[in-house]
XYZ file of C-alpha atoms in Angstrom:
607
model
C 0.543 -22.218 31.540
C -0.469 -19.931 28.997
C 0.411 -19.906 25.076
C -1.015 -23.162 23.831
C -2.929 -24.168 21.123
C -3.037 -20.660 19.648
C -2.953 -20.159 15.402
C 0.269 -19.358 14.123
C 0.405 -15.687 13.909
C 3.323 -15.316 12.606
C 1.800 -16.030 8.881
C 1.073 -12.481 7.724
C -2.136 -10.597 8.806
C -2.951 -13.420 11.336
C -3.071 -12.239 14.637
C -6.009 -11.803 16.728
C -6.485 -9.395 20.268
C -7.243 -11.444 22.921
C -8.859 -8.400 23.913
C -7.356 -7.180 27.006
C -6.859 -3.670 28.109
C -4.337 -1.646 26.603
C -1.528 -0.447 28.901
C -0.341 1.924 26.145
C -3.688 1.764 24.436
C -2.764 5.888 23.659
C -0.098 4.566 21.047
C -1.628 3.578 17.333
C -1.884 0.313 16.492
C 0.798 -0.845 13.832
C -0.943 -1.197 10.205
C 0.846 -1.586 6.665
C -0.106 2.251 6.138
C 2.152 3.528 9.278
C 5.124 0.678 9.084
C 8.663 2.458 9.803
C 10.362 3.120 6.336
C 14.016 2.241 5.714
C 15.150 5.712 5.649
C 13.381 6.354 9.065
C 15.338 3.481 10.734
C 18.306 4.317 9.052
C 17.789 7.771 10.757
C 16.921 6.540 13.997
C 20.687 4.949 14.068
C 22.190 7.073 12.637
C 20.840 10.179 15.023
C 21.574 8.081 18.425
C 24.634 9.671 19.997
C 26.683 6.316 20.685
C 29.013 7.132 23.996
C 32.643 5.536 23.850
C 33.658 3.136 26.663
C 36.614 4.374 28.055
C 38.159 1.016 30.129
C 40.188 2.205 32.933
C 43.959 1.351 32.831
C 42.976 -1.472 35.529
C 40.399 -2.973 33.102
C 41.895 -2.789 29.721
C 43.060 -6.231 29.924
C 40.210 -8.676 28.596
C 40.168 -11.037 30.781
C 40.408 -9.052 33.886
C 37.521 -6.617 32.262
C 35.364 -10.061 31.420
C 35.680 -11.592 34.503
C 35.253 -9.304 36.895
C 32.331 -7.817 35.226
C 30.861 -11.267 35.250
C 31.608 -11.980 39.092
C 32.055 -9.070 40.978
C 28.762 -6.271 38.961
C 26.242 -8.139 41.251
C 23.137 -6.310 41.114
C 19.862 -6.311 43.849
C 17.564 -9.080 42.718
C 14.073 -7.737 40.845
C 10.623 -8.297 42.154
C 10.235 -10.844 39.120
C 7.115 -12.437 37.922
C 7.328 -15.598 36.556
C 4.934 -16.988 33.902
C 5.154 -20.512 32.604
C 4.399 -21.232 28.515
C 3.756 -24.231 27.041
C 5.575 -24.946 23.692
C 4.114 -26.863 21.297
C 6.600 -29.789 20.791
C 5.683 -30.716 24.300
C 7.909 -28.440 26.574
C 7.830 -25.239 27.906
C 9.989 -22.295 29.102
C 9.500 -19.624 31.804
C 9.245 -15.590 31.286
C 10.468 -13.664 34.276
C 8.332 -10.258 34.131
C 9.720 -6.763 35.674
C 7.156 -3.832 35.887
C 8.086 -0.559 34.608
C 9.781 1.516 37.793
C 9.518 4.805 36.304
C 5.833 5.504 37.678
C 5.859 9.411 36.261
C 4.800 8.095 33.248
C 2.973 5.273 31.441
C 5.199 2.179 30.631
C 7.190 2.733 27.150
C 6.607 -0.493 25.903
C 8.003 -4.545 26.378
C 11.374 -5.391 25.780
C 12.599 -9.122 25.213
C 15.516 -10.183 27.372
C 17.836 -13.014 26.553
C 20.546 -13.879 28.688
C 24.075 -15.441 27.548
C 25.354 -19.248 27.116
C 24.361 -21.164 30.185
C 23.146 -18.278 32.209
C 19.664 -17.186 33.278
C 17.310 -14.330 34.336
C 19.068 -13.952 37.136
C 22.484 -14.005 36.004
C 24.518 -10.676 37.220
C 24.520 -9.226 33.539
C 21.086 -10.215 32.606
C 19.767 -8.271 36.050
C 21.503 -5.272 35.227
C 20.258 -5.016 31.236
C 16.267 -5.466 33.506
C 17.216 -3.102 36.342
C 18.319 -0.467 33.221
C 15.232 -0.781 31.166
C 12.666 -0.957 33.983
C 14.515 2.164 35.366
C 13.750 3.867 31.873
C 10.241 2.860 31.902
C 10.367 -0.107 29.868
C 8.266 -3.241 31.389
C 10.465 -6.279 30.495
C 10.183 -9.788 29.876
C 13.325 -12.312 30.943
C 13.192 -15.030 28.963
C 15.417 -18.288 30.030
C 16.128 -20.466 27.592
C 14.702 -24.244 28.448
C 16.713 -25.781 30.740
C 18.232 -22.250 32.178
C 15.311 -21.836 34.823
C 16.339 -23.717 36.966
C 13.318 -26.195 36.146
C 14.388 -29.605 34.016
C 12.791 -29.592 30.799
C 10.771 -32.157 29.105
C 12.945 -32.716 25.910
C 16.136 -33.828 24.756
C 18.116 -30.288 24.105
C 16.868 -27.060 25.135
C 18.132 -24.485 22.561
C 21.273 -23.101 20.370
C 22.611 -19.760 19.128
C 19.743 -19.483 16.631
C 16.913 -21.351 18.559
C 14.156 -18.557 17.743
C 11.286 -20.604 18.343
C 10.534 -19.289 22.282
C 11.474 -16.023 21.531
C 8.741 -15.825 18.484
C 5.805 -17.599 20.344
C 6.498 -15.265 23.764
C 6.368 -11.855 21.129
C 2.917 -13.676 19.573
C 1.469 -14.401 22.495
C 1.929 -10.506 24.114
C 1.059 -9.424 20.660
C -2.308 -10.935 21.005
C -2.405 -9.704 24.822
C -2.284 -5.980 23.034
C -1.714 -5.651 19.514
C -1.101 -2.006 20.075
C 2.044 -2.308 22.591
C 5.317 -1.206 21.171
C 7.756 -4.211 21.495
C 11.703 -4.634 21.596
C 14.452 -7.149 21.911
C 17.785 -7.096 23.238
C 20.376 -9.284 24.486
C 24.203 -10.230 25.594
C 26.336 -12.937 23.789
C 24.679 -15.840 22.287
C 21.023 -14.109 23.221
C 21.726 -11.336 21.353
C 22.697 -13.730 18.577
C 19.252 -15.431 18.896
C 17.613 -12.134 18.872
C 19.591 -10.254 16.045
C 18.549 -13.990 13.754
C 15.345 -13.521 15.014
C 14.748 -9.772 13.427
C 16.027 -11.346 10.079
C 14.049 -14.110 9.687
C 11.048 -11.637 10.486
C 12.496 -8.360 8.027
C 9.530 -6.819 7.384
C 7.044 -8.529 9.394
C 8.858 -7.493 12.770
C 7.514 -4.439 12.695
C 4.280 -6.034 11.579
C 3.949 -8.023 14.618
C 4.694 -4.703 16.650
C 8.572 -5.561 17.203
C 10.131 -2.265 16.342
C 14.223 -2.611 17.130
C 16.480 -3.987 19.514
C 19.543 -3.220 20.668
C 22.219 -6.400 21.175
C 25.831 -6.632 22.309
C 28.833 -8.887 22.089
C 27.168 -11.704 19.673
C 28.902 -13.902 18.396
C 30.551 -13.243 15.173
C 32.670 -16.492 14.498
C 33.227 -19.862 15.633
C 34.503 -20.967 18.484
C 38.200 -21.560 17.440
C 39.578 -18.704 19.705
C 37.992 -19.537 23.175
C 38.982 -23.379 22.280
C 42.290 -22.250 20.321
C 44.019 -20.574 23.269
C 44.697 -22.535 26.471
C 43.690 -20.121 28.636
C 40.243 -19.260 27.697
C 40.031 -22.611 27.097
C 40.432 -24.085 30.751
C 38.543 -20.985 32.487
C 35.386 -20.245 29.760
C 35.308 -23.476 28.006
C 35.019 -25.197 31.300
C 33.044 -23.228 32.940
C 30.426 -23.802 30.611
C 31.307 -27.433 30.217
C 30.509 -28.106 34.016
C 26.952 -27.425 33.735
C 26.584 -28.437 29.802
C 27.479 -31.824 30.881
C 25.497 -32.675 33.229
C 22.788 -31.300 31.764
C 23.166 -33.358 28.691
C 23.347 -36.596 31.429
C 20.254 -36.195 33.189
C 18.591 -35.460 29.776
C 19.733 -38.755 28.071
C 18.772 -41.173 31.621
C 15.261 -39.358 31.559
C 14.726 -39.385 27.371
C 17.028 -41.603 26.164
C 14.937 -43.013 23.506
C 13.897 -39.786 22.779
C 17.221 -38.429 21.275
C 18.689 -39.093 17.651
C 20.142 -42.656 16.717
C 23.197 -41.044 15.859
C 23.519 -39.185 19.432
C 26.590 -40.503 21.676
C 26.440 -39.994 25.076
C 30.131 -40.705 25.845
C 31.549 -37.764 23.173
C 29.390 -35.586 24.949
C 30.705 -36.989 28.170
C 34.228 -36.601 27.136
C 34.189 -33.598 25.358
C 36.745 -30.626 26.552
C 35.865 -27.748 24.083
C 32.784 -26.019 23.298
C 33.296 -26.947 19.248
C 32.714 -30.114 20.243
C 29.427 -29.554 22.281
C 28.354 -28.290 19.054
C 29.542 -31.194 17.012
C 28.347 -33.730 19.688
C 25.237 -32.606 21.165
C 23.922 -29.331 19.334
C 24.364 -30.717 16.166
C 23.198 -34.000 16.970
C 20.385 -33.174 18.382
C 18.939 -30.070 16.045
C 19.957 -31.702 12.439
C 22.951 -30.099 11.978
C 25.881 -31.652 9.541
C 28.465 -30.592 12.060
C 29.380 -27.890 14.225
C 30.427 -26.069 11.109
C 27.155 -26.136 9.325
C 25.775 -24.924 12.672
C 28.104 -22.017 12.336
C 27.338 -20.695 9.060
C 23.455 -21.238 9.430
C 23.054 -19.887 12.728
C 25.942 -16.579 13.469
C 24.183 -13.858 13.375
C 26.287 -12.102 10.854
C 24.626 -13.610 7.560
C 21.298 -12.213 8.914
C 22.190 -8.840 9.572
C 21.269 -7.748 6.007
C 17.731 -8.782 6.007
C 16.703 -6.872 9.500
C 13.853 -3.874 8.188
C 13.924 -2.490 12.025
C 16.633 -0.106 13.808
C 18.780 -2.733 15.268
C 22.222 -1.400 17.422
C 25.148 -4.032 18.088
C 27.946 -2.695 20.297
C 31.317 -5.497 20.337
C 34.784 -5.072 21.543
C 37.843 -5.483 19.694
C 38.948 -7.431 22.499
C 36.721 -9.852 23.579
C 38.355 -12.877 24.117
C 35.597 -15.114 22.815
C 35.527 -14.165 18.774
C 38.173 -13.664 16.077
C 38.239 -9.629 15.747
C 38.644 -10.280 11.917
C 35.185 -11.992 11.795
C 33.276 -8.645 13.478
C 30.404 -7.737 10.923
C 31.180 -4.559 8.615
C 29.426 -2.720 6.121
C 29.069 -5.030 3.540
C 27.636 -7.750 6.082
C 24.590 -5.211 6.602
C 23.910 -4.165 3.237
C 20.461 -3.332 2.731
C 19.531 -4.100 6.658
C 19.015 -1.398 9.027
C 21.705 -2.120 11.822
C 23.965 0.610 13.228
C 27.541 -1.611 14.002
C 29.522 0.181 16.801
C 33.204 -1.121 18.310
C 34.884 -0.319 21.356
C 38.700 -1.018 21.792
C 38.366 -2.660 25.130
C 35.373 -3.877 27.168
C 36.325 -7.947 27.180
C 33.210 -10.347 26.665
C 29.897 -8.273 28.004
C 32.695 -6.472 30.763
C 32.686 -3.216 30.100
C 33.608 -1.997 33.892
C 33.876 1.570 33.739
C 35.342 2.072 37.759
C 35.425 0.648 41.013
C 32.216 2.103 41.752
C 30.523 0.017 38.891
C 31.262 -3.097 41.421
C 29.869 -4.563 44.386
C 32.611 -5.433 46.196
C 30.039 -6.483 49.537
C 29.709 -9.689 46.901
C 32.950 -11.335 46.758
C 32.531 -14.231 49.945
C 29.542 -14.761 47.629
C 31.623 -15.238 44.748
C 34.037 -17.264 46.247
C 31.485 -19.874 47.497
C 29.726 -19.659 43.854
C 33.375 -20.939 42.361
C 33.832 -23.474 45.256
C 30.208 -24.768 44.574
C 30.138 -23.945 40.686
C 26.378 -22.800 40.864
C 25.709 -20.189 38.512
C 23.408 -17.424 38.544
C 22.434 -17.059 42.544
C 21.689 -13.799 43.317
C 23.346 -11.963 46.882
C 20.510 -11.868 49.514
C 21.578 -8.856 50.939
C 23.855 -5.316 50.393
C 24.165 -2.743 47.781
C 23.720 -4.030 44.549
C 26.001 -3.084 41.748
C 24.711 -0.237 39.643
C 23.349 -0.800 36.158
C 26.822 -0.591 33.779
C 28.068 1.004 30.813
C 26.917 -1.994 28.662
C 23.358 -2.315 30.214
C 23.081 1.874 29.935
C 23.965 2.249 26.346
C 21.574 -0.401 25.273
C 19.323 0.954 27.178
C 19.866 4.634 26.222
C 19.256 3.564 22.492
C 15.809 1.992 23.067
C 14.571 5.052 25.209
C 15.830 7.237 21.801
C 14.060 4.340 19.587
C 10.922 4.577 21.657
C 10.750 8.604 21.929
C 10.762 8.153 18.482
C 7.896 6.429 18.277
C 6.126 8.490 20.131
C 2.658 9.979 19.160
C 4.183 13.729 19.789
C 7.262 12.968 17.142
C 5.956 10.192 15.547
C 4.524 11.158 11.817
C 4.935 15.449 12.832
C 7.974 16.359 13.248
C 9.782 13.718 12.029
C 7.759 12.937 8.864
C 8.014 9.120 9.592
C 5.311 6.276 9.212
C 2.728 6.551 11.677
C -0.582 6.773 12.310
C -0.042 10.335 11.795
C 1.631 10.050 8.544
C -1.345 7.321 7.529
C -3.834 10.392 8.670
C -1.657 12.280 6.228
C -2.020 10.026 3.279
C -6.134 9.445 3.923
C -6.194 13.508 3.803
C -4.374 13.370 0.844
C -6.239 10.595 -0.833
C -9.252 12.535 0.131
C -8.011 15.560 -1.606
C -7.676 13.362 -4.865
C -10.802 11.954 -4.448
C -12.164 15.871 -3.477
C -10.945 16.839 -6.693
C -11.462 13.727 -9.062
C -14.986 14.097 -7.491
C -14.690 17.778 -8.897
C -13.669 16.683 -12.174
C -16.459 14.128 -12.445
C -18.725 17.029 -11.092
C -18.332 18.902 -13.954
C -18.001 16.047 -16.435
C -21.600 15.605 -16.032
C -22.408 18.962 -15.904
C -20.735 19.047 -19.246
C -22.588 15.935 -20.467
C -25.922 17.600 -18.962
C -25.597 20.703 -21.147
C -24.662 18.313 -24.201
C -27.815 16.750 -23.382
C -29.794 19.468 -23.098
C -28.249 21.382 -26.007
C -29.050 17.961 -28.132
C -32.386 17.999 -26.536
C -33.148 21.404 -28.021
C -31.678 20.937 -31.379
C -34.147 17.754 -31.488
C -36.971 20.194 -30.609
C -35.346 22.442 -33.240
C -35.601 20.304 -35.725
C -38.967 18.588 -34.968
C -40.063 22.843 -34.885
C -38.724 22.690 -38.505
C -40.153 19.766 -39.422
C -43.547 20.506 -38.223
C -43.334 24.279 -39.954
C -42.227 22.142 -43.424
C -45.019 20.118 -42.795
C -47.355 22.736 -42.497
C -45.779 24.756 -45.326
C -45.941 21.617 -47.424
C -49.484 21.657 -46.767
C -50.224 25.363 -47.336
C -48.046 25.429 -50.616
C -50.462 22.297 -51.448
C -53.432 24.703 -50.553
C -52.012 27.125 -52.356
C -51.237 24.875 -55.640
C -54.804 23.353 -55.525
C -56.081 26.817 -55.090
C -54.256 28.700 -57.696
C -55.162 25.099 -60.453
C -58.848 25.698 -59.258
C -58.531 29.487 -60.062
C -55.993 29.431 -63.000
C -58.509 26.567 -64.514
C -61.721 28.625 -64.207
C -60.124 32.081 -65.198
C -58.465 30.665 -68.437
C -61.817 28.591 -69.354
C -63.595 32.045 -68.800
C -61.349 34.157 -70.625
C -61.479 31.504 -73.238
C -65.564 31.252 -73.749
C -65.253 35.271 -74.238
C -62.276 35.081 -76.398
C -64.392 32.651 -78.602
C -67.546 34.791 -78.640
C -65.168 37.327 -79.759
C -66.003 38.088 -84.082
C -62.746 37.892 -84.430
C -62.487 34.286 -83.693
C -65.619 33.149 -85.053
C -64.773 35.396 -88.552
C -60.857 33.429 -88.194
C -62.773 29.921 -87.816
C -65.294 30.005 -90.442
C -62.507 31.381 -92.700
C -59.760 29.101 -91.756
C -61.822 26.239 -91.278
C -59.167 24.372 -89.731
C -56.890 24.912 -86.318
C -53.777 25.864 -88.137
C -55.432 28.386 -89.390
C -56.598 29.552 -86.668
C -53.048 30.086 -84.960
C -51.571 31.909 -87.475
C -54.873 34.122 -87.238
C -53.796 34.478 -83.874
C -50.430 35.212 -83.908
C -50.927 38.106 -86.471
C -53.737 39.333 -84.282
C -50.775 39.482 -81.322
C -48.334 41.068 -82.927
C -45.949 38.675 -83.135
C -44.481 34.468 -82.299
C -44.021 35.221 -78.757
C -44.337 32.560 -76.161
C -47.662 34.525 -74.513
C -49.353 34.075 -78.351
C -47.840 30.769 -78.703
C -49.614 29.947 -75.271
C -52.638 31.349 -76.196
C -52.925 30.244 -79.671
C -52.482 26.552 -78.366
C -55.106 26.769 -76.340
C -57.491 28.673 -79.336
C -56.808 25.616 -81.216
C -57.618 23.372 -78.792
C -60.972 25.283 -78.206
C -61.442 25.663 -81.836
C -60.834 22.204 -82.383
C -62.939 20.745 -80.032
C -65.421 23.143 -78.723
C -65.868 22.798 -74.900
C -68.593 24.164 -72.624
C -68.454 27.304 -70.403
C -68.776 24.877 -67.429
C -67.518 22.257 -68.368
C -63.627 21.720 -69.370
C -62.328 19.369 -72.749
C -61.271 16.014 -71.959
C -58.838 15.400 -74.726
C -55.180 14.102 -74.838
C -54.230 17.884 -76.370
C -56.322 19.842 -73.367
C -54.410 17.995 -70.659
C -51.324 18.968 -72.170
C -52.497 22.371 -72.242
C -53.706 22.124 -68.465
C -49.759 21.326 -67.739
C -48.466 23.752 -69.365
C -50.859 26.126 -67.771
C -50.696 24.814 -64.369
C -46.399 24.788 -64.872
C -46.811 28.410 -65.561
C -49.380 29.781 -62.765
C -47.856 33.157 -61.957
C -47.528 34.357 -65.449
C -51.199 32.964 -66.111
C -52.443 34.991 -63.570
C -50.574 37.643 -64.573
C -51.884 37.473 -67.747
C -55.115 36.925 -67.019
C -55.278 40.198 -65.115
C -54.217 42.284 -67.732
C -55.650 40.660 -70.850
C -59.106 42.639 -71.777
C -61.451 40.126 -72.607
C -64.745 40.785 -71.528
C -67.323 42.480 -73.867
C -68.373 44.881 -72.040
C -67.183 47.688 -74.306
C -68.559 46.020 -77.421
C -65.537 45.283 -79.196
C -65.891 41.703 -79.291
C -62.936 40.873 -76.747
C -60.399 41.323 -79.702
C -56.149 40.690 -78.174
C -55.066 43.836 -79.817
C -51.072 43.689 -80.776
C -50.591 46.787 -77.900
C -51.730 44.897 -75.406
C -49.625 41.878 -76.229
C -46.371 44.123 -76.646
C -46.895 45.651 -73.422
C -47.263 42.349 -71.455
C -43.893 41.842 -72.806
C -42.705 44.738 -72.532
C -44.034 44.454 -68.310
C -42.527 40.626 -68.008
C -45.245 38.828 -68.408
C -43.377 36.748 -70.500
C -43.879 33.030 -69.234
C -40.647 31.507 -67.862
C-alpha cells in the first residue's frame, strides 16, 4: 500500500516531487505566478457549448429514464488497475486506474472518479463516465469509497456525502507522483457531491495542488424528504440501498463493536426503512453529526458552490426523482464561485437514455439474476457493451474543452490566461521595468558623476584662486616693503638736499623755531596746499631734530610722518619725481611756487 506516513500537503506550499518521470512533463508546472484567474474560469464555462438532452417520448418518465439507465446501459468492463492506500486513521481504500486509450497523443491529464451511494468502480454508470474519459485521452483514477470495493474495511463507517478525506490524500499523493500533471474531478450523485465540497473547501488552493475543474452531475441538492416522502421511490430506491446499507452496518458493529460511539444503536439501524434515518442512525452517529439535519446543511453541496476558484460544470434534471426541484442551486447559491449550473427537463437520476441504441439489451438475464440475488455492481462477462451515454459524454466533452484550454499552444497566447506563458510575460515585463529603472539609475549617477566632477573643478577653482591671492598677497607685500624701502630713502634724500638748500638754512637761523619754519615754507610754495602741508611737516620735523643722511629720526613726530608718507606712496613718488631738488644747477634746491602749482595743477595732489 502506498500513501502513508507522508506530510500533509495540503497546508500551502507543502508538497514535495517524489521525483518520478513526468508523463506530461511538456505541461508547466502550476506556480502562484500562472494560477487560472476568475475571469479565465468564468470564460472557460461560459465558452463550453452545453448540448440539450432531448429524452425520447419512451424515456421522459423519471423513473423509467432512472432505472433503465441504471440496469439495462451495461458497459464492457476496463482493464483496471487497482492500487491499495493506506489512510491514516487506520484504514484504507482502493483506486481502480484506467490508462489513457487515445494513443495518438500523450495522456491529457488524471481525472478523479467517484461513483454514487452504494455503488462502486464497476457500477454500470461509473464504467461509462471511465470508458468516456479514457476514450478522450484522459488517464483516470476510480476511487471506491471504503467499504464499496468489495473488500471489508477496518473501521466503523466508511464515508458520507461530504467525506473528502480519500479523495484529498489520493490528489496529494499523485501530486507528489508529478507535481506537473494537470488533475480533474468528476462524479454522479452523492460523488459528485463529495467532489463539488471538495473544490470548496480547497478554493484557491485546488488549483494550487494542480486540480484545475471538474465536471459533476445530479448531486444532491436537498434532503432526502422526496425519495422517503413518496411511496414509490421509497420501496424501490430507499430499499435498494437499504439492503446492502444494512448489512454492512451489521458486520461492522460484530467486528468493531467497541469501536463505534456510545450513543450508536444497532437495532435503529437494524430497523430503519428510509434513508433519513440511515443518516440520523448511523451517519450521524458515527461522524459527529447532531442529526441527519445538521448533516444536511453541513455537507449538500449547495452551500459550497460559492467558494470553488476552478471551472466547475453541474448538469441536474428537473425531474430526478431523488431531490426537491425547488432546492436546485441558482445564481445566488454560486455567487462569487466559478460553477457553470446547467438543467435539463428530463433525464431522471444519472438516466439520461438518449435511444435504444444507448442500451445493451444482450444484459437483461444478467439483470434479472442481479435483482433475484441483489448484488450490485457485477459487470456482464461477455457481449457488446453499452456505449458511453449522453451523461458520461457531456461531462466528458467539458473536461476535453477545460484541458485544451490548458494547453501550452492556447494557454497564456491566445487566450491571455495565467500560465507559464503569461508568467514569461510578466518576468519580460518586470525586466523591462527593471531595464528601464536600471536606465534611470544609469543616468542618475551619471548626473551625480558630472556634479562631482563639476564640484571637483570648482574646488580646484577656488584653491587656483586662493593660491593666485596668496601669491598676490605676497607680491603686493613685496611691493609695499619695496615701495616703504624706496619712498623712505627718496624722501630722506630729497630732504638732506632740501636742507642744504640757503633757503632753509637762511629760514632756520631766522625763524629760529619750527613754526617758523612752516610758514617759511608755505610762502616759498605758493600756497596751504596739502603737498606744502606734507612737506612743511616733514621740514619741521628735520628742522627740529636734525637727522643724518643715513640714518632716519627716531622721534614720536617722525613716525607719524613715516605713516603719513607710507599711507600716501603713489603721490610720494610722484612727487618725488618731479620735485627739483638736487643742486646740481646751483640754485640751492629752492621749491619754487611754479613747480608746486603745477604738481597741482598735474594731480599730484595727495589723496
Amino acid at each position: 500500500a502506498v500513501g502513508q506516513g507522508k506530510d500533509d500537503l495540503w497546508n500551502k506550499g507543502g508538497y514535495v516531487s517524489a521525483g518520478r518521470k513526468s508523463l506530461v512533463s511538456r505541461r508547466p508546472k502550476l506556480t502562484e505566478a500562472n494560477m487560472p484567474s476568475k475571469e479565465w474560469c468564468l470564460k472557460r464555462l461560459n465558452s463550453f457549448d452545453a448540448r440539450d438532452y432531448h429524452a425520447p417520448w419512451y424515456m421522459q418518465n423519471p423513473h423509467v429514464n432512472t432505472i433503465v439507465g441504471a440496469l439495462f446501459a451495461t458497459p464492457q468492463p476496463p482493464p483496471y488497475r487497482r492500487e491499495i492506500f493506506d489512510t491514516p486513521d487506520g484504514d484504507f481504500f482502493t483506486v481502480d486506474f484506467l490508462d489513457s486509450r487515445d494513443k495518438r497523443r500523450a495522456p491529457r491529464g488524471l481525472v478523479f472518479l467517484y461513483h454514487g451511494l452504494e455503488a462502486n468502480s464497476l457500477s454500470p454508470l461509473t464504467v461509462r463516465q471511465a470508458w468516456s474519459l479514457a476514450e478522450a485521452g484522459f488517464d483516470v483514477a476510480s476511487i471506491s469509497f471504503r467499504g464499496c470495493s468489495g473488500e471489508e474495511n477496518l473501521r466503523p463507517g466508511g464515508y458520507h456525502m461530504g467525506f473528502t478525506d480519500d479523495v484529498r490524500q489520493l490528489a496529494k499523493e499523485m501530486h507528489q507522483r508529478d507535481p506537473s500533471r494537470r488533475m480533474y474531478v468528476t462524479g454522479t450523485s452523492l460523488g459528485g457531491n463529495v467532489m463539488t465540497k471538495l473544490l470548496g473547501e480547497l478554493g484557491d488552493d485546488a488549483a494550487r495542488y494542480g486540480i484545475l475543474g471538474g465536471a459533476v452531475a445530479c448531486v444532491p441538492t436537498s434532503d432526502n424528504s422526496v425519495i422517503d416522502g413518496d411511496k414509490f421511490a421509497r420501496e424501490v430506491y430507499s430499499a435498494n440501498f437499504l439492503k446492502s446499507i444494512i448489512p454492512k452496518a451489521e458486520k461492522q458493529w460484530a467486528k468493531f463493536g467497541e469501536a463505534f460511539p456510545k450513543e450508536f444503536e444497532i437495532d435503529r439501524v437494524r430497523n430503519a426503512s428510509t434513508i433519513g434515518e440511515i443518516d440520523d442512525y448511523y451517519i450521524s452517529a458515527i461522524y459527529g453529526f447532531e442529526d441527519r439535519f445538521d448533516y444536511y446543511e453541513r455537507n449538500i453541496c449547495v452551500g459550497w458552490l460559492s467558494q470553488i476558484q476552478v471551472p466547475l460544470f453541474m448538469v441536474n434534471a428537473r425531474d430526478d426523482p431523488f431531490f426537491d426541484v425547488n432546492a436546485l442551486p441558482t445564481k445566488d447559491d454560486v455567487r462569487d464561485g466559478t460553477v457553470r449550473l446547467v438543467e435539463t427537463q428530463h433525464g431522471g437520476h444519472c438516466g439520461y437514455v438518449d435511444g435504444l441504441d444507448s442500451l445493451s439489451l444482450g444484459s437483461i438475464p444478467g439483470v434479472i439474476a442481479r435483482i433475484a440475488t441483489g448484488r450490485k455492481g457485477e459487470m456482464e462477462p461477455s457481449g457488446k457493451g453499452a456505449p458511453n451515454g449522453w451523461l458520461p459524454d457531456e461531462m466528458t466533452r467539458f473536461l476535453v474543452h477545460l484541458d485544451d484550454a490548458y494547453d501550452n499552444r492556447e494557454f497564456g497566447r491566445t487566450e491571455q490566461i495565467s500560465t507559464v506563458f503569461e508568467a514569461e510575460e510578466e518576468l519580460r515585463d518586470r525586466c523591462g521595468t527593471l531595464e528601464v529603472h536600471a536606465k534611470e539609475l544609469q543616468m542618475e549617477r551619471q548626473r551625480l558623476e558630472k556634479e562631482k566632477s563639476d564640484l571637483l573643478a570648482e574646488k580646484a577653482q577656488q584653491e587656483e584662486r586662493m593660491s593666485a591671492k596668496q601669491a598676490l598677497m605676497q607680491r603686493l607685500e613685496a611691493i609695499y616693503n619695496e615701495a616703504e624701502v624706496r619712498a623712505s630713502r627718496e624722501i630722506n634724500s630729497a630732504l638732506t638736499s632740501f636742507l642744504k638748500n640757503d633757503n632753509q638754512r637762511r629760514l632756520t637761523s631766522e625763524a629760529g623755531d619750527a613754526i617758523q619754519a612752516v610758514d617759511g615754507v608755505q610762502r616759498e610754495a605758493g600756497g596751504s596746499s596739502q603737498l606744502s602741508r606734507i612737506i612743511a611737516e616733514t621740514l619741521v620735523t628735520k628742522v627740529s631734530s636734525p637727522m643724518s643722511p643715513t640714518k632716519p629720526a627716531t622721534s614720536p613726530d617722525q613716525a607719524t610722518l613715516a605713516s603719513a608718507v607710507l599711507a600716501r606712496m603713489d603721490a610720494l613718488n610722484a612727487v618725488c619725481e618731479r620735485l627739483n631738488l638736487s643742486n646740481g644747477d646751483g640754485s640751492g634746491g629752492r621749491i619754487s611756487p611754479e613747480v608746486v602749482k603745477q604738481l597741482l595743477e598735474d594731480g599730484a595732489t595727495p589723496p
